[in-house]
mmCIF file of C-alpha atoms and ligand atoms in Angstrom:
data_model
loop_
_atom_site.group_PDB
_atom_site.id
_atom_site.type_symbol
_atom_site.label_atom_id
_atom_site.label_comp_id
_atom_site.label_asym_id
_atom_site.label_seq_id
_atom_site.Cartn_x
_atom_site.Cartn_y
_atom_site.Cartn_z
ATOM 1 C CA UNK A 1 4.925 33.924 -17.224
ATOM 2 C CA UNK A 2 8.426 32.383 -16.457
ATOM 3 C CA UNK A 3 8.701 29.276 -14.357
ATOM 4 C CA UNK A 4 11.246 27.625 -12.130
ATOM 5 C CA UNK A 5 11.958 23.880 -12.396
ATOM 6 C CA UNK A 6 13.810 21.873 -9.728
ATOM 7 C CA UNK A 7 14.917 18.429 -10.709
ATOM 8 C CA UNK A 8 15.222 16.007 -7.683
ATOM 9 C CA UNK A 9 17.339 13.243 -9.111
ATOM 10 C CA UNK A 10 16.591 10.361 -6.653
ATOM 11 C CA UNK A 11 14.163 7.387 -6.954
ATOM 12 C CA UNK A 12 13.371 4.522 -4.733
ATOM 13 C CA UNK A 13 13.801 2.089 -7.626
ATOM 14 C CA UNK A 14 14.222 2.120 -11.415
ATOM 15 C CA UNK A 15 11.040 1.798 -13.497
ATOM 16 C CA UNK A 16 11.708 -0.451 -16.511
ATOM 17 C CA UNK A 17 10.725 2.115 -19.129
ATOM 18 C CA UNK A 18 12.227 5.270 -17.646
ATOM 19 C CA UNK A 19 15.037 7.338 -19.199
ATOM 20 C CA UNK A 20 14.764 10.364 -16.864
ATOM 21 C CA UNK A 21 17.857 11.115 -14.897
ATOM 22 C CA UNK A 22 17.823 9.712 -11.434
ATOM 23 C CA UNK A 23 19.858 7.795 -8.838
ATOM 24 C CA UNK A 24 18.516 5.006 -6.601
ATOM 25 C CA UNK A 25 20.906 6.171 -3.837
ATOM 26 C CA UNK A 26 19.358 7.742 -0.693
ATOM 27 C CA UNK A 27 18.598 11.426 -0.989
ATOM 28 C CA UNK A 28 22.052 13.208 -0.491
ATOM 29 C CA UNK A 29 21.939 16.613 1.388
ATOM 30 C CA UNK A 30 25.144 17.910 -0.349
ATOM 31 C CA UNK A 31 23.439 17.569 -3.757
ATOM 32 C CA UNK A 32 20.389 19.571 -2.423
ATOM 33 C CA UNK A 33 22.861 22.251 -1.105
ATOM 34 C CA UNK A 34 24.498 22.365 -4.546
ATOM 35 C CA UNK A 35 21.054 23.005 -6.182
ATOM 36 C CA UNK A 36 20.456 25.814 -3.707
ATOM 37 C CA UNK A 37 23.831 27.265 -4.655
ATOM 38 C CA UNK A 38 22.901 26.961 -8.277
ATOM 39 C CA UNK A 39 19.481 28.715 -7.725
ATOM 40 C CA UNK A 40 21.303 31.554 -5.749
ATOM 41 C CA UNK A 41 23.866 31.879 -8.681
ATOM 42 C CA UNK A 42 21.414 31.954 -11.444
ATOM 43 C CA UNK A 43 18.313 33.647 -10.044
ATOM 44 C CA UNK A 44 19.247 36.930 -11.858
ATOM 45 C CA UNK A 45 18.757 35.105 -15.161
ATOM 46 C CA UNK A 46 15.035 35.630 -14.747
ATOM 47 C CA UNK A 47 15.512 39.346 -14.036
ATOM 48 C CA UNK A 48 12.554 41.016 -12.454
ATOM 49 C CA UNK A 49 10.005 38.908 -14.323
ATOM 50 C CA UNK A 50 7.169 37.643 -12.210
ATOM 51 C CA UNK A 51 7.468 33.823 -11.758
ATOM 52 C CA UNK A 52 3.993 32.164 -12.175
ATOM 53 C CA UNK A 53 4.950 28.608 -11.329
ATOM 54 C CA UNK A 54 7.395 26.342 -9.561
ATOM 55 C CA UNK A 55 7.566 22.626 -10.399
ATOM 56 C CA UNK A 56 9.521 20.000 -8.430
ATOM 57 C CA UNK A 57 10.054 17.114 -10.872
ATOM 58 C CA UNK A 58 12.416 14.254 -11.133
ATOM 59 C CA UNK A 59 13.225 11.662 -10.047
ATOM 60 C CA UNK A 60 10.884 11.453 -7.188
ATOM 61 C CA UNK A 61 10.560 14.752 -5.378
ATOM 62 C CA UNK A 62 8.164 13.252 -2.780
ATOM 63 C CA UNK A 63 11.054 11.486 -1.273
ATOM 64 C CA UNK A 64 12.345 14.742 0.006
ATOM 65 C CA UNK A 65 11.341 15.716 3.721
ATOM 66 C CA UNK A 66 8.703 18.405 3.606
ATOM 67 C CA UNK A 67 10.975 20.874 5.310
ATOM 68 C CA UNK A 68 13.398 20.617 2.475
ATOM 69 C CA UNK A 69 10.697 21.398 -0.021
ATOM 70 C CA UNK A 70 9.614 24.380 2.166
ATOM 71 C CA UNK A 71 13.311 25.530 2.227
ATOM 72 C CA UNK A 72 13.572 25.470 -1.568
ATOM 73 C CA UNK A 73 10.292 27.450 -1.819
ATOM 74 C CA UNK A 74 11.397 29.948 0.590
ATOM 75 C CA UNK A 75 14.660 30.417 -1.208
ATOM 76 C CA UNK A 76 12.751 30.905 -4.498
ATOM 77 C CA UNK A 77 10.662 33.511 -2.776
ATOM 78 C CA UNK A 78 13.547 35.332 -1.359
ATOM 79 C CA UNK A 79 15.419 35.389 -4.819
ATOM 80 C CA UNK A 80 12.682 35.560 -7.425
ATOM 81 C CA UNK A 81 9.450 37.549 -7.724
ATOM 82 C CA UNK A 82 7.169 34.556 -7.234
ATOM 83 C CA UNK A 83 3.575 35.543 -7.652
ATOM 84 C CA UNK A 84 1.410 35.238 -4.580
ATOM 85 C CA UNK A 85 -0.948 32.858 -6.482
ATOM 86 C CA UNK A 86 1.976 30.846 -8.169
ATOM 87 C CA UNK A 87 1.212 27.306 -9.028
ATOM 88 C CA UNK A 88 3.624 25.101 -7.053
ATOM 89 C CA UNK A 89 3.633 21.463 -8.223
ATOM 90 C CA UNK A 90 5.204 18.409 -6.538
ATOM 91 C CA UNK A 91 5.559 15.096 -8.393
ATOM 92 C CA UNK A 92 4.776 12.436 -5.881
ATOM 93 C CA UNK A 93 4.567 8.647 -6.005
ATOM 94 C CA UNK A 94 1.618 6.717 -4.338
ATOM 95 C CA UNK A 95 4.150 5.026 -2.014
ATOM 96 C CA UNK A 96 5.085 8.325 -0.537
ATOM 97 C CA UNK A 97 1.505 9.606 0.011
ATOM 98 C CA UNK A 98 -0.070 9.784 3.556
ATOM 99 C CA UNK A 99 -2.388 12.348 5.241
ATOM 100 C CA UNK A 100 0.514 13.701 7.208
ATOM 101 C CA UNK A 101 2.840 14.054 4.150
ATOM 102 C CA UNK A 102 0.049 15.902 2.289
ATOM 103 C CA UNK A 103 -0.613 18.179 5.149
ATOM 104 C CA UNK A 104 3.055 18.925 5.417
ATOM 105 C CA UNK A 105 3.373 19.564 1.794
ATOM 106 C CA UNK A 106 0.400 21.952 1.834
ATOM 107 C CA UNK A 107 1.985 23.777 4.722
ATOM 108 C CA UNK A 108 5.273 23.982 2.797
ATOM 109 C CA UNK A 109 3.441 25.840 -0.004
ATOM 110 C CA UNK A 110 2.549 23.062 -2.492
ATOM 111 C CA UNK A 111 -0.549 23.877 -4.372
ATOM 112 C CA UNK A 112 -0.720 21.006 -6.767
ATOM 113 C CA UNK A 113 0.190 17.326 -6.802
ATOM 114 C CA UNK A 114 1.091 15.296 -9.775
ATOM 115 C CA UNK A 115 0.604 11.655 -8.950
ATOM 116 C CA UNK A 116 2.648 9.064 -10.633
ATOM 117 C CA UNK A 117 -0.179 6.530 -10.920
ATOM 118 C CA UNK A 118 0.669 4.934 -14.302
ATOM 119 C CA UNK A 119 -1.976 2.116 -13.825
ATOM 120 C CA UNK A 120 -4.584 0.731 -11.468
ATOM 121 C CA UNK A 121 -3.570 -2.876 -12.107
ATOM 122 C CA UNK A 122 -1.070 -4.643 -9.947
ATOM 123 C CA UNK A 123 0.174 -6.917 -12.767
ATOM 124 C CA UNK A 124 1.064 -3.811 -14.756
ATOM 125 C CA UNK A 125 2.702 -1.980 -12.030
ATOM 126 C CA UNK A 126 4.889 -4.960 -11.284
ATOM 127 C CA UNK A 127 5.753 -5.350 -14.941
ATOM 128 C CA UNK A 128 6.660 -1.581 -15.102
ATOM 129 C CA UNK A 129 8.836 -2.063 -11.982
ATOM 130 C CA UNK A 130 6.852 0.577 -10.074
ATOM 131 C CA UNK A 131 7.396 0.787 -6.323
ATOM 132 C CA UNK A 132 3.689 1.125 -5.487
ATOM 133 C CA UNK A 133 0.571 -1.229 -6.011
ATOM 134 C CA UNK A 134 -2.922 -0.468 -7.189
ATOM 135 C CA UNK A 135 -4.434 -0.167 -3.786
ATOM 136 C CA UNK A 136 -1.878 2.537 -2.946
ATOM 137 C CA UNK A 137 -2.663 4.325 -6.145
ATOM 138 C CA UNK A 138 -6.321 4.484 -5.349
ATOM 139 C CA UNK A 139 -5.845 5.336 -1.669
ATOM 140 C CA UNK A 140 -3.526 8.256 -2.546
ATOM 141 C CA UNK A 141 -6.115 9.853 -4.860
ATOM 142 C CA UNK A 142 -8.578 9.805 -2.021
ATOM 143 C CA UNK A 143 -6.209 11.355 0.359
ATOM 144 C CA UNK A 144 -5.091 14.032 -2.078
ATOM 145 C CA UNK A 145 -8.766 15.086 -2.477
ATOM 146 C CA UNK A 146 -9.428 14.942 1.278
ATOM 147 C CA UNK A 147 -6.197 16.992 2.049
ATOM 148 C CA UNK A 148 -7.870 20.002 0.356
ATOM 149 C CA UNK A 149 -5.739 20.077 -2.845
ATOM 150 C CA UNK A 150 -8.186 21.519 -5.330
ATOM 151 C CA UNK A 151 -5.726 20.976 -8.281
ATOM 152 C CA UNK A 152 -4.033 17.689 -8.921
ATOM 153 C CA UNK A 153 -3.283 15.326 -11.658
ATOM 154 C CA UNK A 154 -2.618 11.752 -12.366
ATOM 155 C CA UNK A 155 -0.342 10.032 -14.985
ATOM 156 C CA UNK A 156 -1.497 6.981 -16.825
ATOM 157 C CA UNK A 157 0.415 4.921 -19.410
ATOM 158 C CA UNK A 158 -1.333 3.091 -22.375
ATOM 159 C CA UNK A 159 0.069 1.220 -25.393
ATOM 160 C CA UNK A 160 1.256 -1.564 -23.096
ATOM 161 C CA UNK A 161 2.063 -5.057 -24.411
ATOM 162 C CA UNK A 162 -1.328 -6.972 -24.853
ATOM 163 C CA UNK A 163 -3.288 -4.010 -23.574
ATOM 164 C CA UNK A 164 -6.921 -4.228 -24.956
ATOM 165 C CA UNK A 165 -9.224 -1.431 -25.475
ATOM 166 C CA UNK A 166 -11.465 -2.883 -22.727
ATOM 167 C CA UNK A 167 -8.376 -2.817 -20.234
ATOM 168 C CA UNK A 168 -7.647 0.825 -21.270
ATOM 169 C CA UNK A 169 -11.232 1.772 -20.903
ATOM 170 C CA UNK A 170 -11.610 0.409 -17.496
ATOM 171 C CA UNK A 171 -8.366 2.335 -16.426
ATOM 172 C CA UNK A 172 -9.947 5.584 -17.708
ATOM 173 C CA UNK A 173 -13.222 4.744 -16.009
ATOM 174 C CA UNK A 174 -11.346 4.233 -12.641
ATOM 175 C CA UNK A 175 -9.638 7.499 -12.919
ATOM 176 C CA UNK A 176 -12.835 9.387 -13.907
ATOM 177 C CA UNK A 177 -14.802 7.801 -11.109
ATOM 178 C CA UNK A 178 -12.223 9.205 -8.692
ATOM 179 C CA UNK A 179 -12.922 12.707 -10.017
ATOM 180 C CA UNK A 180 -9.456 13.735 -11.346
ATOM 181 C CA UNK A 181 -9.400 17.321 -12.521
ATOM 182 C CA UNK A 182 -6.367 16.620 -14.806
ATOM 183 C CA UNK A 183 -4.885 13.684 -16.633
ATOM 184 C CA UNK A 184 -1.592 13.134 -18.276
ATOM 185 C CA UNK A 185 -1.784 10.030 -20.545
ATOM 186 C CA UNK A 186 1.338 8.759 -22.239
ATOM 187 C CA UNK A 187 1.859 6.168 -24.816
ATOM 188 C CA UNK A 188 4.517 3.699 -23.804
ATOM 189 C CA UNK A 189 7.791 4.285 -25.808
ATOM 190 C CA UNK A 190 10.859 2.102 -25.691
ATOM 191 C CA UNK A 191 13.641 4.531 -24.846
ATOM 192 C CA UNK A 192 17.254 3.517 -25.565
ATOM 193 C CA UNK A 193 19.246 1.979 -22.773
ATOM 194 C CA UNK A 194 16.370 1.314 -20.657
ATOM 195 C CA UNK A 195 15.498 -2.147 -19.042
ATOM 196 C CA UNK A 196 12.409 -2.150 -21.395
ATOM 197 C CA UNK A 197 14.657 -1.698 -24.392
ATOM 198 C CA UNK A 198 16.856 -4.613 -23.294
ATOM 199 C CA UNK A 199 13.723 -6.781 -22.972
ATOM 200 C CA UNK A 200 12.433 -5.742 -26.252
ATOM 201 C CA UNK A 201 15.836 -6.467 -27.977
ATOM 202 C CA UNK A 202 16.026 -9.863 -26.303
ATOM 203 C CA UNK A 203 12.428 -10.650 -27.465
ATOM 204 C CA UNK A 204 11.358 -10.984 -23.959
ATOM 205 C CA UNK A 205 8.726 -8.365 -24.596
ATOM 206 C CA UNK A 206 6.831 -7.606 -27.714
ATOM 207 C CA UNK A 207 5.462 -4.088 -28.190
ATOM 208 C CA UNK A 208 1.963 -3.470 -29.708
ATOM 209 C CA UNK A 209 1.646 -2.177 -33.170
ATOM 210 C CA UNK A 210 0.778 1.314 -34.049
ATOM 211 C CA UNK A 211 -2.819 0.387 -34.746
ATOM 212 C CA UNK A 212 -3.493 -0.707 -31.195
ATOM 213 C CA UNK A 213 -1.832 2.389 -29.828
ATOM 214 C CA UNK A 214 -3.672 4.751 -32.074
ATOM 215 C CA UNK A 215 -7.012 3.206 -31.207
ATOM 216 C CA UNK A 216 -6.289 3.495 -27.524
ATOM 217 C CA UNK A 217 -5.375 7.179 -28.164
ATOM 218 C CA UNK A 218 -8.838 7.676 -29.809
ATOM 219 C CA UNK A 219 -10.480 5.974 -26.966
ATOM 220 C CA UNK A 220 -8.676 8.411 -24.548
ATOM 221 C CA UNK A 221 -9.847 11.510 -26.484
ATOM 222 C CA UNK A 222 -13.336 10.194 -26.733
ATOM 223 C CA UNK A 223 -13.620 9.287 -23.040
ATOM 224 C CA UNK A 224 -12.223 12.601 -21.800
ATOM 225 C CA UNK A 225 -14.499 14.680 -24.146
ATOM 226 C CA UNK A 226 -17.503 12.934 -22.862
ATOM 227 C CA UNK A 227 -16.372 13.420 -19.279
ATOM 228 C CA UNK A 228 -15.850 17.207 -19.918
ATOM 229 C CA UNK A 229 -12.078 17.305 -19.825
ATOM 230 C CA UNK A 230 -10.478 19.364 -22.521
ATOM 231 C CA UNK A 231 -7.544 17.954 -24.496
ATOM 232 C CA UNK A 232 -5.426 21.105 -24.134
ATOM 233 C CA UNK A 233 -2.268 19.369 -25.298
ATOM 234 C CA UNK A 234 -1.849 16.128 -27.023
ATOM 235 C CA UNK A 235 -1.174 14.110 -23.759
ATOM 236 C CA UNK A 236 -2.924 16.390 -21.271
ATOM 237 C CA UNK A 237 -6.601 16.803 -20.498
ATOM 238 C CA UNK A 238 -8.101 19.249 -17.978
ATOM 239 C CA UNK A 239 -11.344 20.339 -16.341
ATOM 240 C CA UNK A 240 -12.005 24.085 -16.757
ATOM 241 C CA UNK A 241 -9.523 25.992 -14.635
ATOM 242 C CA UNK A 242 -7.117 22.935 -14.143
ATOM 243 C CA UNK A 243 -4.554 23.310 -16.944
ATOM 244 C CA UNK A 244 -1.069 23.059 -15.695
ATOM 245 C CA UNK A 245 0.160 26.642 -15.742
ATOM 246 C CA UNK A 246 3.867 25.404 -15.612
ATOM 247 C CA UNK A 247 3.702 23.046 -18.579
ATOM 248 C CA UNK A 248 1.590 25.440 -20.478
ATOM 249 C CA UNK A 249 4.369 28.105 -20.156
ATOM 250 C CA UNK A 250 6.823 25.633 -21.782
ATOM 251 C CA UNK A 251 4.484 25.080 -24.807
ATOM 252 C CA UNK A 252 3.948 28.776 -25.243
ATOM 253 C CA UNK A 253 7.769 29.531 -25.337
ATOM 254 C CA UNK A 254 8.072 31.332 -22.127
ATOM 255 C CA UNK A 255 11.609 31.316 -20.291
ATOM 256 C CA UNK A 256 12.221 28.903 -17.560
ATOM 257 C CA UNK A 257 15.004 28.350 -15.109
ATOM 258 C CA UNK A 258 15.937 24.612 -14.575
ATOM 259 C CA UNK A 259 17.988 23.816 -11.434
ATOM 260 C CA UNK A 260 19.688 20.504 -10.658
ATOM 261 C CA UNK A 261 21.343 17.617 -12.509
ATOM 262 C CA UNK A 262 19.939 17.183 -16.070
ATOM 263 C CA UNK A 263 17.552 20.173 -15.728
ATOM 264 C CA UNK A 264 17.046 22.294 -18.819
ATOM 265 C CA UNK A 265 16.604 26.075 -18.937
ATOM 266 C CA UNK A 266 15.423 28.524 -21.735
ATOM 267 C CA UNK A 267 15.869 32.183 -21.766
ATOM 268 C CA UNK A 268 14.136 33.084 -25.007
ATOM 269 C CA UNK A 269 17.321 32.730 -27.053
ATOM 270 C CA UNK A 270 19.595 30.056 -25.447
ATOM 271 C CA UNK A 271 18.744 26.512 -24.340
ATOM 272 C CA UNK A 272 21.006 25.234 -21.700
ATOM 273 C CA UNK A 273 21.104 21.694 -20.009
ATOM 274 C CA UNK A 274 22.854 20.572 -16.870
ATOM 275 C CA UNK A 275 25.100 17.532 -16.695
ATOM 276 C CA UNK A 276 23.010 14.393 -15.995
ATOM 277 C CA UNK A 277 25.270 13.027 -13.468
ATOM 278 C CA UNK A 278 24.814 13.620 -9.822
ATOM 279 C CA UNK A 279 28.443 13.259 -8.756
ATOM 280 C CA UNK A 280 29.721 15.373 -11.597
ATOM 281 C CA UNK A 281 27.203 18.055 -10.986
ATOM 282 C CA UNK A 282 28.102 18.229 -7.262
ATOM 283 C CA UNK A 283 31.772 18.257 -7.922
ATOM 284 C CA UNK A 284 31.440 21.044 -10.630
ATOM 285 C CA UNK A 285 29.150 23.256 -8.565
ATOM 286 C CA UNK A 286 31.502 22.944 -5.548
ATOM 287 C CA UNK A 287 34.554 23.725 -7.592
ATOM 288 C CA UNK A 288 32.941 26.690 -9.437
ATOM 289 C CA UNK A 289 33.375 24.880 -12.838
ATOM 290 C CA UNK A 290 30.925 24.588 -15.574
ATOM 291 C CA UNK A 291 28.216 21.879 -15.161
ATOM 292 C CA UNK A 292 26.192 22.706 -18.192
ATOM 293 C CA UNK A 293 26.200 22.920 -22.006
ATOM 294 C CA UNK A 294 24.276 25.444 -23.990
ATOM 295 C CA UNK A 295 23.210 26.161 -27.527
ATOM 296 C CA UNK A 296 22.192 29.521 -29.006
ATOM 297 C CA UNK A 297 18.997 28.994 -30.810
ATOM 298 C CA UNK A 298 18.831 30.386 -34.391
ATOM 299 C CA UNK A 299 15.562 32.283 -35.533
ATOM 300 C CA UNK A 300 14.895 29.232 -37.560
ATOM 301 C CA UNK A 301 15.293 26.783 -34.592
ATOM 302 C CA UNK A 302 12.857 29.027 -32.557
ATOM 303 C CA UNK A 303 10.433 28.937 -35.176
ATOM 304 C CA UNK A 304 10.673 25.152 -35.623
ATOM 305 C CA UNK A 305 10.375 24.617 -31.832
ATOM 306 C CA UNK A 306 7.243 26.883 -31.753
ATOM 307 C CA UNK A 307 5.678 24.706 -34.437
ATOM 308 C CA UNK A 308 6.563 21.496 -32.585
ATOM 309 C CA UNK A 309 5.126 22.493 -29.321
ATOM 310 C CA UNK A 310 2.211 24.852 -30.568
ATOM 311 C CA UNK A 311 0.817 22.269 -32.873
ATOM 312 C CA UNK A 312 0.430 19.836 -29.929
ATOM 313 C CA UNK A 313 -1.822 22.304 -28.117
ATOM 314 C CA UNK A 314 -5.611 23.042 -28.537
ATOM 315 C CA UNK A 315 -4.849 26.678 -29.489
ATOM 316 C CA UNK A 316 -2.356 25.629 -32.213
ATOM 317 C CA UNK A 317 0.115 28.173 -33.496
ATOM 318 C CA UNK A 318 -0.320 31.600 -34.830
ATOM 319 C CA UNK A 319 1.793 31.155 -38.085
ATOM 320 C CA UNK A 320 1.817 34.956 -38.712
ATOM 321 C CA UNK A 321 3.465 35.558 -35.374
ATOM 322 C CA UNK A 322 6.488 33.449 -36.181
ATOM 323 C CA UNK A 323 8.226 36.132 -37.937
ATOM 324 C CA UNK A 324 8.771 34.278 -41.192
ATOM 325 C CA UNK A 325 6.213 33.623 -43.979
ATOM 326 C CA UNK A 326 5.533 29.959 -42.936
ATOM 327 C CA UNK A 327 1.907 30.369 -44.230
ATOM 328 C CA UNK A 328 3.094 31.527 -47.600
ATOM 329 C CA UNK A 329 5.796 28.923 -47.943
ATOM 330 C CA UNK A 330 3.486 26.003 -46.919
ATOM 331 C CA UNK A 331 0.158 27.275 -48.366
ATOM 332 C CA UNK A 332 -0.696 24.166 -50.498
ATOM 333 C CA UNK A 333 0.436 21.790 -47.738
ATOM 334 C CA UNK A 334 -1.752 23.582 -45.130
ATOM 335 C CA UNK A 335 -4.742 23.586 -47.548
ATOM 336 C CA UNK A 336 -4.339 19.802 -48.111
ATOM 337 C CA UNK A 337 -4.211 19.421 -44.214
ATOM 338 C CA UNK A 338 -7.358 21.312 -43.891
ATOM 339 C CA UNK A 339 -9.215 19.570 -46.698
ATOM 340 C CA UNK A 340 -8.113 16.147 -45.259
ATOM 341 C CA UNK A 341 -9.648 17.213 -41.943
ATOM 342 C CA UNK A 342 -6.270 17.140 -40.110
ATOM 343 C CA UNK A 343 -6.148 20.850 -39.477
ATOM 344 C CA UNK A 344 -8.048 23.999 -39.123
ATOM 345 C CA UNK A 345 -6.970 27.459 -39.906
ATOM 346 C CA UNK A 346 -8.639 30.320 -38.110
ATOM 347 C CA UNK A 347 -7.147 33.523 -39.548
ATOM 348 C CA UNK A 348 -3.326 32.758 -39.394
ATOM 349 C CA UNK A 349 -3.671 30.297 -36.482
ATOM 350 C CA UNK A 350 -3.276 26.665 -37.374
ATOM 351 C CA UNK A 351 -4.588 23.928 -34.991
ATOM 352 C CA UNK A 352 -4.884 20.236 -35.444
ATOM 353 C CA UNK A 353 -8.195 18.424 -35.381
ATOM 354 C CA UNK A 354 -8.799 15.220 -33.420
ATOM 355 C CA UNK A 355 -7.701 13.288 -36.425
ATOM 356 C CA UNK A 356 -4.646 15.385 -37.134
ATOM 357 C CA UNK A 357 -3.358 14.913 -33.562
ATOM 358 C CA UNK A 358 -2.264 11.431 -34.461
ATOM 359 C CA UNK A 359 0.286 12.970 -36.735
ATOM 360 C CA UNK A 360 1.176 15.925 -34.845
ATOM 361 C CA UNK A 361 5.056 15.404 -34.836
ATOM 362 C CA UNK A 362 5.113 14.556 -38.466
ATOM 363 C CA UNK A 363 3.003 17.525 -39.607
ATOM 364 C CA UNK A 364 5.158 19.830 -37.397
ATOM 365 C CA UNK A 365 8.269 18.606 -39.149
ATOM 366 C CA UNK A 366 6.741 18.830 -42.543
ATOM 367 C CA UNK A 367 6.173 22.594 -41.638
ATOM 368 C CA UNK A 368 9.788 22.985 -40.387
ATOM 369 C CA UNK A 369 11.949 25.782 -42.099
ATOM 370 C CA UNK A 370 15.406 24.636 -43.150
ATOM 371 C CA UNK A 371 18.326 26.767 -42.305
ATOM 372 C CA UNK A 372 18.600 27.723 -46.021
ATOM 373 C CA UNK A 373 15.047 28.925 -46.002
ATOM 374 C CA UNK A 374 16.194 32.187 -44.473
HETATM 375 S S1 SF4 B 1 9.721 6.951 -10.315
HETATM 376 FE FE1 SF4 B 1 9.577 8.242 -12.137
HETATM 377 S S2 SF4 B 1 11.566 9.124 -12.494
HETATM 378 FE FE2 SF4 B 1 11.839 7.317 -10.941
HETATM 379 S S3 SF4 B 1 12.417 5.609 -12.293
HETATM 380 FE FE3 SF4 B 1 10.095 5.593 -12.165
HETATM 381 S S4 SF4 B 1 9.256 6.791 -13.822
HETATM 382 FE FE4 SF4 B 1 11.509 7.241 -13.614
#
């Protein structure tokens, strides 16, 4: 089912590793008005399709006053066929969480909280430049559960410099002790032009090797499996009934409408991305000028994207449904994958095994079609 994404491009401070689009200025009402304008202008792009999810991402959407969130949800309901039981997620940072805020978000229509925890250690949080501390992270989890949210998730980061398996295990144990129904765990990567990138180039920070990160990934999978959380996507783990509907719709190639600076949209054939600059976005929306670029995907692009996202999921990808003879072209490669224990083929559906998930991106790109293959 299609989804709606709203990018709230403001943060209290910049985290050292982050390359998302955000500004550390105060939340600016004119920009939120421009986003409403964009939603009104573009709502027809989803046609009459039922909308199964709304996702407030960023940036830091929990900086918005709850009434602003309620207004966006109301507008979406007025313009789109939002399902009565739609999943409506708000990304929130621990320093914005209080019992009052949580009650107000629930009243506004939020059904799921995605908590930007990242770590339960003060030294790591300081190093990452996060605005919260470990006590706030733990307290927020307690408050979310008490506020009656049945679905919520936390983010954790592994692969940090000098992180040991014992440290990572302790982080996972703390998360599990707090009964999280869903976890997104990301390996730290050095993105160009971030503060972390600068520190690594200046040799102020030395990143761990692939072996350490890979061992932590194995530990993560093992721990979650024992605790009964399914790895339904490479970085995402859920108890039964708690998969993220919104993110799952991206991975299964559903259309989505992305609103706000830097937001991406996909309508089944075209990918479009808004300018990642608040001032330029605002000026262009107000002037009625283009604030986006777009690319018409070829059939080959769509097949390659389905391979890239599908192979990251537990269900894998139905090669026969891709519309090209991917199975025929890559029969010996796929046979080798299966005999190495990196993949399994059920009918025409290829899924990666635990061992194969370490190499998901490389395997997908090995299976890519070239433009000349068609
Ligand atoms: S709060 Fe989130 S979006 Fe903002 S800088 Fe930190 S990681 Fe990036």
